[in-house]
PDB file of C-alpha atoms in Angstrom:
ATOM      1  CA  MET A1273       0.000   0.000   0.000  1.00  0.00           C
ATOM      2  CA  ASP A1274       1.356   3.405  -0.896  1.00  0.00           C
ATOM      3  CA  PRO A1275       1.547   6.000   1.916  1.00  0.00           C
ATOM      4  CA  PRO A1276      -1.061   8.327   0.311  1.00  0.00           C
ATOM      5  CA  ASP A1277      -3.571   5.420   0.351  1.00  0.00           C
ATOM      6  CA  VAL A1278      -3.291   4.791   4.106  1.00  0.00           C
ATOM      7  CA  PRO A1279      -5.818   7.420   5.346  1.00  0.00           C
ATOM      8  CA  ALA A1280      -8.594   6.190   3.026  1.00  0.00           C
ATOM      9  CA  TYR A1281      -7.843   2.582   3.959  1.00  0.00           C
ATOM     10  CA  LEU A1282      -8.032   3.351   7.683  1.00  0.00           C
ATOM     11  CA  ARG A1283     -11.349   5.183   7.180  1.00  0.00           C
ATOM     12  CA  SER A1284     -12.736   2.067   5.461  1.00  0.00           C
ATOM     13  CA  LEU A1285     -12.107  -0.070   8.565  1.00  0.00           C
ATOM     14  CA  THR A1286     -14.631  -0.641  11.355  1.00  0.00           C
ATOM     15  CA  PRO A1287     -13.815  -0.336  15.083  1.00  0.00           C
ATOM     16  CA  VAL A1288     -14.819  -3.343  17.189  1.00  0.00           C
ATOM     17  CA  VAL A1289     -13.909  -4.757  20.587  1.00  0.00           C
ATOM     18  CA  LEU A1290     -12.761  -8.365  20.651  1.00  0.00           C
ATOM     19  CA  ARG A1291     -15.026 -10.526  22.816  1.00  0.00           C
ATOM     20  CA  ILE A1292     -12.812 -13.575  22.537  1.00  0.00           C
ATOM     21  CA  ASP A1293      -9.052 -13.977  22.889  1.00  0.00           C
ATOM     22  CA  THR A1294      -7.942 -13.812  19.259  1.00  0.00           C
ATOM     23  CA  ARG A1295      -4.757 -15.065  17.592  1.00  0.00           C
ATOM     24  CA  VAL A1296      -3.213 -12.756  14.983  1.00  0.00           C
ATOM     25  CA  THR A1297       0.085 -11.844  13.403  1.00  0.00           C
ATOM     26  CA  ASN A1298       1.037  -8.541  15.027  1.00  0.00           C
ATOM     27  CA  HIS A1299       3.673  -6.271  13.533  1.00  0.00           C
ATOM     28  CA  GLY A1300       6.294  -3.972  14.938  1.00  0.00           C
ATOM     29  CA  TYR A1301       9.490  -2.260  13.883  1.00  0.00           C
ATOM     30  CA  SER A1302      12.970  -3.300  14.954  1.00  0.00           C
ATOM     31  CA  ASN A1303      16.451  -2.411  13.684  1.00  0.00           C
ATOM     32  CA  GLY A1304      15.006  -0.418  10.801  1.00  0.00           C
ATOM     33  CA  ARG A1305      12.795  -3.263   9.569  1.00  0.00           C
ATOM     34  CA  ALA A1306       9.159  -4.250   9.892  1.00  0.00           C
ATOM     35  CA  THR A1307       8.705  -7.377  11.993  1.00  0.00           C
ATOM     36  CA  GLY A1308       5.842  -9.833  12.363  1.00  0.00           C
ATOM     37  CA  TYR A1309       5.175 -12.114  15.314  1.00  0.00           C
ATOM     38  CA  GLN A1310       2.394 -14.388  16.488  1.00  0.00           C
ATOM     39  CA  ALA A1311       0.241 -12.899  19.237  1.00  0.00           C
ATOM     40  CA  VAL A1312      -3.011 -13.466  21.063  1.00  0.00           C
ATOM     41  CA  LEU A1313      -4.999 -10.292  21.689  1.00  0.00           C
ATOM     42  CA  GLN A1314      -6.969 -10.303  24.922  1.00  0.00           C
ATOM     43  CA  ALA A1315     -10.751 -10.144  24.902  1.00  0.00           C
ATOM     44  CA  GLY A1316     -11.594  -6.466  25.380  1.00  0.00           C
ATOM     45  CA  THR A1317      -8.899  -5.239  22.967  1.00  0.00           C
ATOM     46  CA  ALA A1318     -10.101  -2.643  20.446  1.00  0.00           C
ATOM     47  CA  VAL A1319      -9.198  -3.367  16.822  1.00  0.00           C
ATOM     48  CA  LEU A1320     -10.162  -2.156  13.365  1.00  0.00           C
ATOM     49  CA  VAL A1321     -11.577  -4.843  11.063  1.00  0.00           C
ATOM     50  CA  ASP A1322     -11.860  -4.880   7.281  1.00  0.00           C
ATOM     51  CA  ASP A1323     -15.044  -5.579   5.311  1.00  0.00           C
ATOM     52  CA  ARG A1324     -14.550  -9.329   5.769  1.00  0.00           C
ATOM     53  CA  GLY A1325     -14.265  -9.061   9.563  1.00  0.00           C
ATOM     54  CA  MET A1326     -10.487  -9.571   9.680  1.00  0.00           C
ATOM     55  CA  PRO A1327      -8.592  -7.629  12.378  1.00  0.00           C
ATOM     56  CA  ARG A1328      -6.234  -5.223  10.565  1.00  0.00           C
ATOM     57  CA  VAL A1329      -5.102  -2.650  13.169  1.00  0.00           C
ATOM     58  CA  ARG A1330      -4.695  -2.761  16.958  1.00  0.00           C
ATOM     59  CA  CYS A1331      -6.208   0.515  18.161  1.00  0.00           C
ATOM     60  CA  ALA A1332      -4.038   0.994  21.275  1.00  0.00           C
ATOM     61  CA  CYS A1333      -0.823   1.235  19.281  1.00  0.00           C
ATOM     62  CA  GLY A1334      -1.730   1.385  15.591  1.00  0.00           C
ATOM     63  CA  ASN A1335       0.178  -1.806  14.802  1.00  0.00           C
ATOM     64  CA  PRO A1336      -0.922  -3.555  11.623  1.00  0.00           C
ATOM     65  CA  LEU A1337      -2.492  -6.985  12.117  1.00  0.00           C
ATOM     66  CA  SER A1338      -2.837  -9.886   9.712  1.00  0.00           C
ATOM     67  CA  ALA A1339      -4.032 -13.483   9.806  1.00  0.00           C
ATOM     68  CA  PRO A1340      -2.092 -15.771  12.136  1.00  0.00           C
ATOM     69  CA  VAL A1341       0.469 -18.171  10.740  1.00  0.00           C
ATOM     70  CA  ALA A1342      -0.296 -21.867  11.239  1.00  0.00           C
ATOM     71  CA  GLN A1343       1.948 -23.294  13.938  1.00  0.00           C
ATOM     72  CA  GLN A1344       3.757 -26.563  13.238  1.00  0.00           C
ATOM     73  CA  SER A1345       4.552 -27.193  16.905  1.00  0.00           C
ATOM     74  CA  ALA A1346       3.414 -26.015  20.314  1.00  0.00           C
ATOM     75  CA  PRO A1347       3.896 -22.231  20.418  1.00  0.00           C
ATOM     76  CA  LYS A1348       6.492 -20.709  22.746  1.00  0.00           C
ATOM     77  CA  THR A1349       4.934 -18.616  25.492  1.00  0.00           C
ATOM     78  CA  THR A1350       6.079 -15.071  26.207  1.00  0.00           C
ATOM     79  CA  GLY A1351       4.462 -12.541  28.517  1.00  0.00           C
ATOM     80  CA  ASP A1352       2.046 -13.228  31.335  1.00  0.00           C
ATOM     81  CA  ALA A1353      -1.263 -15.064  30.988  1.00  0.00           C
ATOM     82  CA  TRP A1354      -4.219 -12.956  32.167  1.00  0.00           C
ATOM     83  CA  PRO A1355      -7.000 -14.125  34.466  1.00  0.00           C
ATOM     84  CA  GLY A1356      -9.435 -16.315  32.561  1.00  0.00           C
ATOM     85  CA  PHE A1357      -6.998 -17.173  29.777  1.00  0.00           C
ATOM     86  CA  LYS A1358      -7.476 -20.668  28.404  1.00  0.00           C
ATOM     87  CA  GLN A1359      -5.627 -21.795  25.268  1.00  0.00           C
ATOM     88  CA  SER A1360      -8.568 -23.898  24.115  1.00  0.00           C
ATOM     89  CA  ASN A1361     -10.732 -20.754  23.855  1.00  0.00           C
ATOM     90  CA  VAL A1362      -8.334 -18.794  21.626  1.00  0.00           C
ATOM     91  CA  VAL A1363      -9.723 -18.207  18.136  1.00  0.00           C
ATOM     92  CA  ALA A1364      -8.409 -17.114  14.754  1.00  0.00           C
ATOM     93  CA  VAL A1365     -10.837 -15.130  12.615  1.00  0.00           C
ATOM     94  CA  THR A1366     -11.742 -16.590   9.232  1.00  0.00           C
ATOM     95  CA  PRO A1367     -12.623 -13.950   6.620  1.00  0.00           C
ATOM     96  CA  ALA A1368     -16.275 -13.761   5.608  1.00  0.00           C
ATOM     97  CA  PRO A1369     -16.835 -15.260   2.139  1.00  0.00           C
ATOM     98  CA  GLU A1370     -18.265 -11.940   0.897  1.00  0.00           C
ATOM     99  CA  PRO A1371     -17.854  -8.326   2.036  1.00  0.00           C
ATOM    100  CA  VAL A1372     -19.943  -7.415   5.090  1.00  0.00           C
ATOM    101  CA  ASP A1373     -21.952  -4.185   4.921  1.00  0.00           C
ATOM    102  CA  VAL A1374     -23.351  -4.319   8.471  1.00  0.00           C
ATOM    103  CA  PHE A1375     -21.656  -6.008  11.437  1.00  0.00           C
ATOM    104  CA  VAL A1376     -23.896  -7.433  14.176  1.00  0.00           C
ATOM    105  CA  MET A1377     -22.175  -7.098  17.540  1.00  0.00           C
ATOM    106  CA  CYS A1378     -22.928  -7.486  21.225  1.00  0.00           C
ATOM    107  CA  GLU A1379     -22.214  -5.008  24.013  1.00  0.00           C
ATOM    108  CA  PRO A1380     -20.639  -6.360  27.222  1.00  0.00           C
ATOM    109  CA  ASP A1381     -24.067  -5.964  28.877  1.00  0.00           C
ATOM    110  CA  GLY A1382     -25.622  -8.318  26.301  1.00  0.00           C
ATOM    111  CA  GLU A1383     -27.335  -5.680  24.133  1.00  0.00           C
ATOM    112  CA  TRP A1384     -27.055  -6.418  20.401  1.00  0.00           C
ATOM    113  CA  PHE A1385     -26.432  -3.703  17.808  1.00  0.00           C
ATOM    114  CA  GLU A1386     -25.587  -3.181  14.150  1.00  0.00           C
ATOM    115  CA  ARG A1387     -22.632  -1.150  12.904  1.00  0.00           C
ATOM    116  CA  HIS A1388     -22.118  -0.235   9.256  1.00  0.00           C
ATOM    117  CA  LYS A1389     -18.690  -1.011   7.831  1.00  0.00           C
ATOM    118  CA  GLY A1390     -16.346   1.945   8.097  1.00  0.00           C
ATOM    119  CA  ASP A1391     -18.591   3.708  10.639  1.00  0.00           C
ATOM    120  CA  THR A1392     -17.202   4.673  14.044  1.00  0.00           C
ATOM    121  CA  GLY A1393     -20.477   4.057  15.855  1.00  0.00           C
ATOM    122  CA  THR A1394     -22.374   7.203  14.907  1.00  0.00           C
ATOM    123  CA  ARG A1395     -25.023   5.142  13.082  1.00  0.00           C
ATOM    124  CA  ASP A1396     -25.145   2.170  15.477  1.00  0.00           C
ATOM    125  CA  ARG A1397     -28.632   0.782  15.885  1.00  0.00           C
ATOM    126  CA  LYS A1398     -30.018  -1.742  18.368  1.00  0.00           C
ATOM    127  CA  THR A1399     -30.990  -5.059  16.855  1.00  0.00           C
ATOM    128  CA  GLU A1400     -32.138  -8.498  17.923  1.00  0.00           C
ATOM    129  CA  LYS A1401     -29.773 -11.329  18.762  1.00  0.00           C
ATOM    130  CA  PRO A1402     -29.058 -13.315  15.594  1.00  0.00           C
ATOM    131  CA  ASP A1403     -31.134 -16.496  15.239  1.00  0.00           C
ATOM    132  CA  LYS A1404     -28.030 -18.620  14.878  1.00  0.00           C
ATOM    133  CA  PRO A1405     -24.838 -17.287  16.439  1.00  0.00           C
ATOM    134  CA  SER A1406     -22.224 -17.723  13.754  1.00  0.00           C
ATOM    135  CA  PRO A1407     -18.847 -16.259  14.580  1.00  0.00           C
ATOM    136  CA  SER A1408     -16.460 -16.560  11.678  1.00  0.00           C
ATOM    137  CA  VAL A1409     -13.639 -17.963  13.756  1.00  0.00           C
ATOM    138  CA  SER A1410     -11.368 -20.947  13.942  1.00  0.00           C
ATOM    139  CA  ILE A1411     -10.522 -22.494  17.273  1.00  0.00           C
ATOM    140  CA  THR A1412      -6.743 -22.934  17.401  1.00  0.00           C
ATOM    141  CA  THR A1413      -5.561 -26.089  19.087  1.00  0.00           C
ATOM    142  CA  PRO A1414      -2.191 -26.242  20.884  1.00  0.00           C
ATOM    143  CA  THR A1415      -0.712 -28.172  17.940  1.00  0.00           C
ATOM    144  CA  GLY A1416      -1.554 -25.295  15.606  1.00  0.00           C
ATOM    145  CA  THR A1417      -4.266 -27.060  13.627  1.00  0.00           C
ATOM    146  CA  THR A1418      -7.539 -25.247  13.202  1.00  0.00           C
ATOM    147  CA  ASP A1419     -11.155 -26.286  13.257  1.00  0.00           C
ATOM    148  CA  THR A1420     -13.308 -23.872  11.277  1.00  0.00           C
ATOM    149  CA  THR A1421     -16.598 -23.453  13.070  1.00  0.00           C
ATOM    150  CA  SER A1422     -18.477 -21.371  10.483  1.00  0.00           C
ATOM    151  CA  SER A1423     -18.151 -19.518   7.224  1.00  0.00           C
ATOM    152  CA  GLU A1424     -21.065 -17.183   7.959  1.00  0.00           C
ATOM    153  CA  PRO A1425     -20.465 -13.407   8.141  1.00  0.00           C
ATOM    154  CA  PRO A1426     -18.868 -12.480  11.465  1.00  0.00           C
ATOM    155  CA  THR A1427     -20.756 -11.519  14.595  1.00  0.00           C
ATOM    156  CA  SER A1428     -19.200 -10.917  17.964  1.00  0.00           C
ATOM    157  CA  GLU A1429     -21.061 -13.781  19.645  1.00  0.00           C
ATOM    158  CA  PRO A1430     -18.500 -15.622  21.754  1.00  0.00           C
ATOM    159  CA  PRO A1431     -18.322 -19.390  21.998  1.00  0.00           C
ATOM    160  CA  THR A1432     -20.221 -20.974  24.873  1.00  0.00           C
ATOM    161  CA  SER A1433     -16.997 -21.636  26.774  1.00  0.00           C
ATOM    162  CA  ASP A1434     -15.236 -19.028  28.913  1.00  0.00           C
ATOM    163  CA  PRO A1435     -12.693 -16.916  26.945  1.00  0.00           C
ATOM    164  CA  GLY A1436      -9.275 -15.409  27.974  1.00  0.00           C
ATOM    165  CA  THR A1437      -6.169 -13.570  26.225  1.00  0.00           C
ATOM    166  CA  SER A1438      -2.286 -13.452  25.655  1.00  0.00           C
ATOM    167  CA  SER A1439       0.591 -12.559  23.349  1.00  0.00           C
ATOM    168  CA  GLU A1440       1.725 -15.921  22.200  1.00  0.00           C
ATOM    169  CA  PRO A1441      -0.411 -18.814  23.395  1.00  0.00           C
ATOM    170  CA  PRO A1442       0.951 -20.403  26.560  1.00  0.00           C
ATOM    171  CA  THR A1443       2.200 -23.967  26.479  1.00  0.00           C
ATOM    172  CA  SER A1444       0.340 -24.773  29.677  1.00  0.00           C
ATOM    173  CA  ASP A1445      -3.239 -23.967  30.618  1.00  0.00           C
ATOM    174  CA  PRO A1446      -3.348 -21.432  33.477  1.00  0.00           C
ATOM    175  CA  GLY A1447      -7.014 -22.240  34.096  1.00  0.00           C
ATOM    176  CA  THR A1448     -10.107 -20.147  33.716  1.00  0.00           C
ATOM    177  CA  SER A1449     -12.163 -17.839  35.837  1.00  0.00           C
ATOM    178  CA  SER A1450     -15.928 -17.829  36.107  1.00  0.00           C
ATOM    179  CA  GLN A1451     -15.800 -14.050  35.888  1.00  0.00           C
ATOM    180  CA  PRO A1452     -15.439 -12.249  32.543  1.00  0.00           C
ATOM    181  CA  PRO A1453     -11.882 -11.192  31.734  1.00  0.00           C
ATOM    182  CA  PRO A1454     -10.858  -7.693  32.780  1.00  0.00           C
ATOM    183  CA  PRO A1455     -10.113  -5.087  30.117  1.00  0.00           C
ATOM    184  CA  PRO A1456      -6.577  -5.348  28.790  1.00  0.00           C
ATOM    185  CA  GLY A1457      -3.750  -3.782  30.760  1.00  0.00           C
ATOM    186  CA  ASP A1458      -4.243  -0.540  32.616  1.00  0.00           C
ATOM    187  CA  GLY A1459      -7.242   0.691  30.636  1.00  0.00           C
ATOM    188  CA  THR A1460      -5.109   2.182  27.877  1.00  0.00           C
ATOM    189  CA  GLY A1461      -5.575  -0.912  25.748  1.00  0.00           C
ATOM    190  CA  SER A1462      -1.980  -1.993  26.158  1.00  0.00           C
ATOM    191  CA  ASP A1463      -0.925  -5.126  27.935  1.00  0.00           C
ATOM    192  CA  THR A1464       2.366  -6.796  28.629  1.00  0.00           C
ATOM    193  CA  THR A1465       1.314 -10.019  26.970  1.00  0.00           C
ATOM    194  CA  ASP A1466       1.187  -8.480  23.497  1.00  0.00           C
ATOM    195  CA  GLN A1467       4.859  -7.666  23.099  1.00  0.00           C
ATOM    196  CA  ALA A1468       7.203  -8.852  20.394  1.00  0.00           C
ATOM    197  CA  PRO A1469       9.302 -11.749  21.626  1.00  0.00           C
ATOM    198  CA  SER A1470      12.827 -10.756  22.541  1.00  0.00           C
ATOM    199  CA  SER A1471      15.604 -12.270  20.464  1.00  0.00           C
TER     200      SER A1471
END
């Protein structure tokens, strides 16, 4: 993408809050070069998604995001696991088969609403819960294989199990909490578990 195209691209993206710990490829900058690393963004992290529901930018820092890379072995853990994190609940978003014009999402209090793609919430409208929850996500197993659960357009309906979050998925399961996960970090949207691994 050419630099002059960036503002229009960013305006085309839609702000959402992740309701499920989500695996992505995060990007940074080190030694004069762009870097990519596997990360798990904690539920409660604000991101911008494209018209297929794919996370493309982490709002707290502006880092570009892309689809996660399939892991051939158990991922190496870096950072601290947060309360409620459970590897088996981490998902990877699968792009919707066609562009989405209106995203159906759920507030933390359970209220459902619609948001038009590219809108920042100014035209949000309450709506009914979808008849069939159909998140467009893949559950990532510790071996790195994925099980696609749906190819329907994305909603923010979480799976029935309790979610959690982290940078790279931990190799051991720290357990889960019956309480919903806290917002990431100190309220600024940053957390220590979403840092590039040190070399």
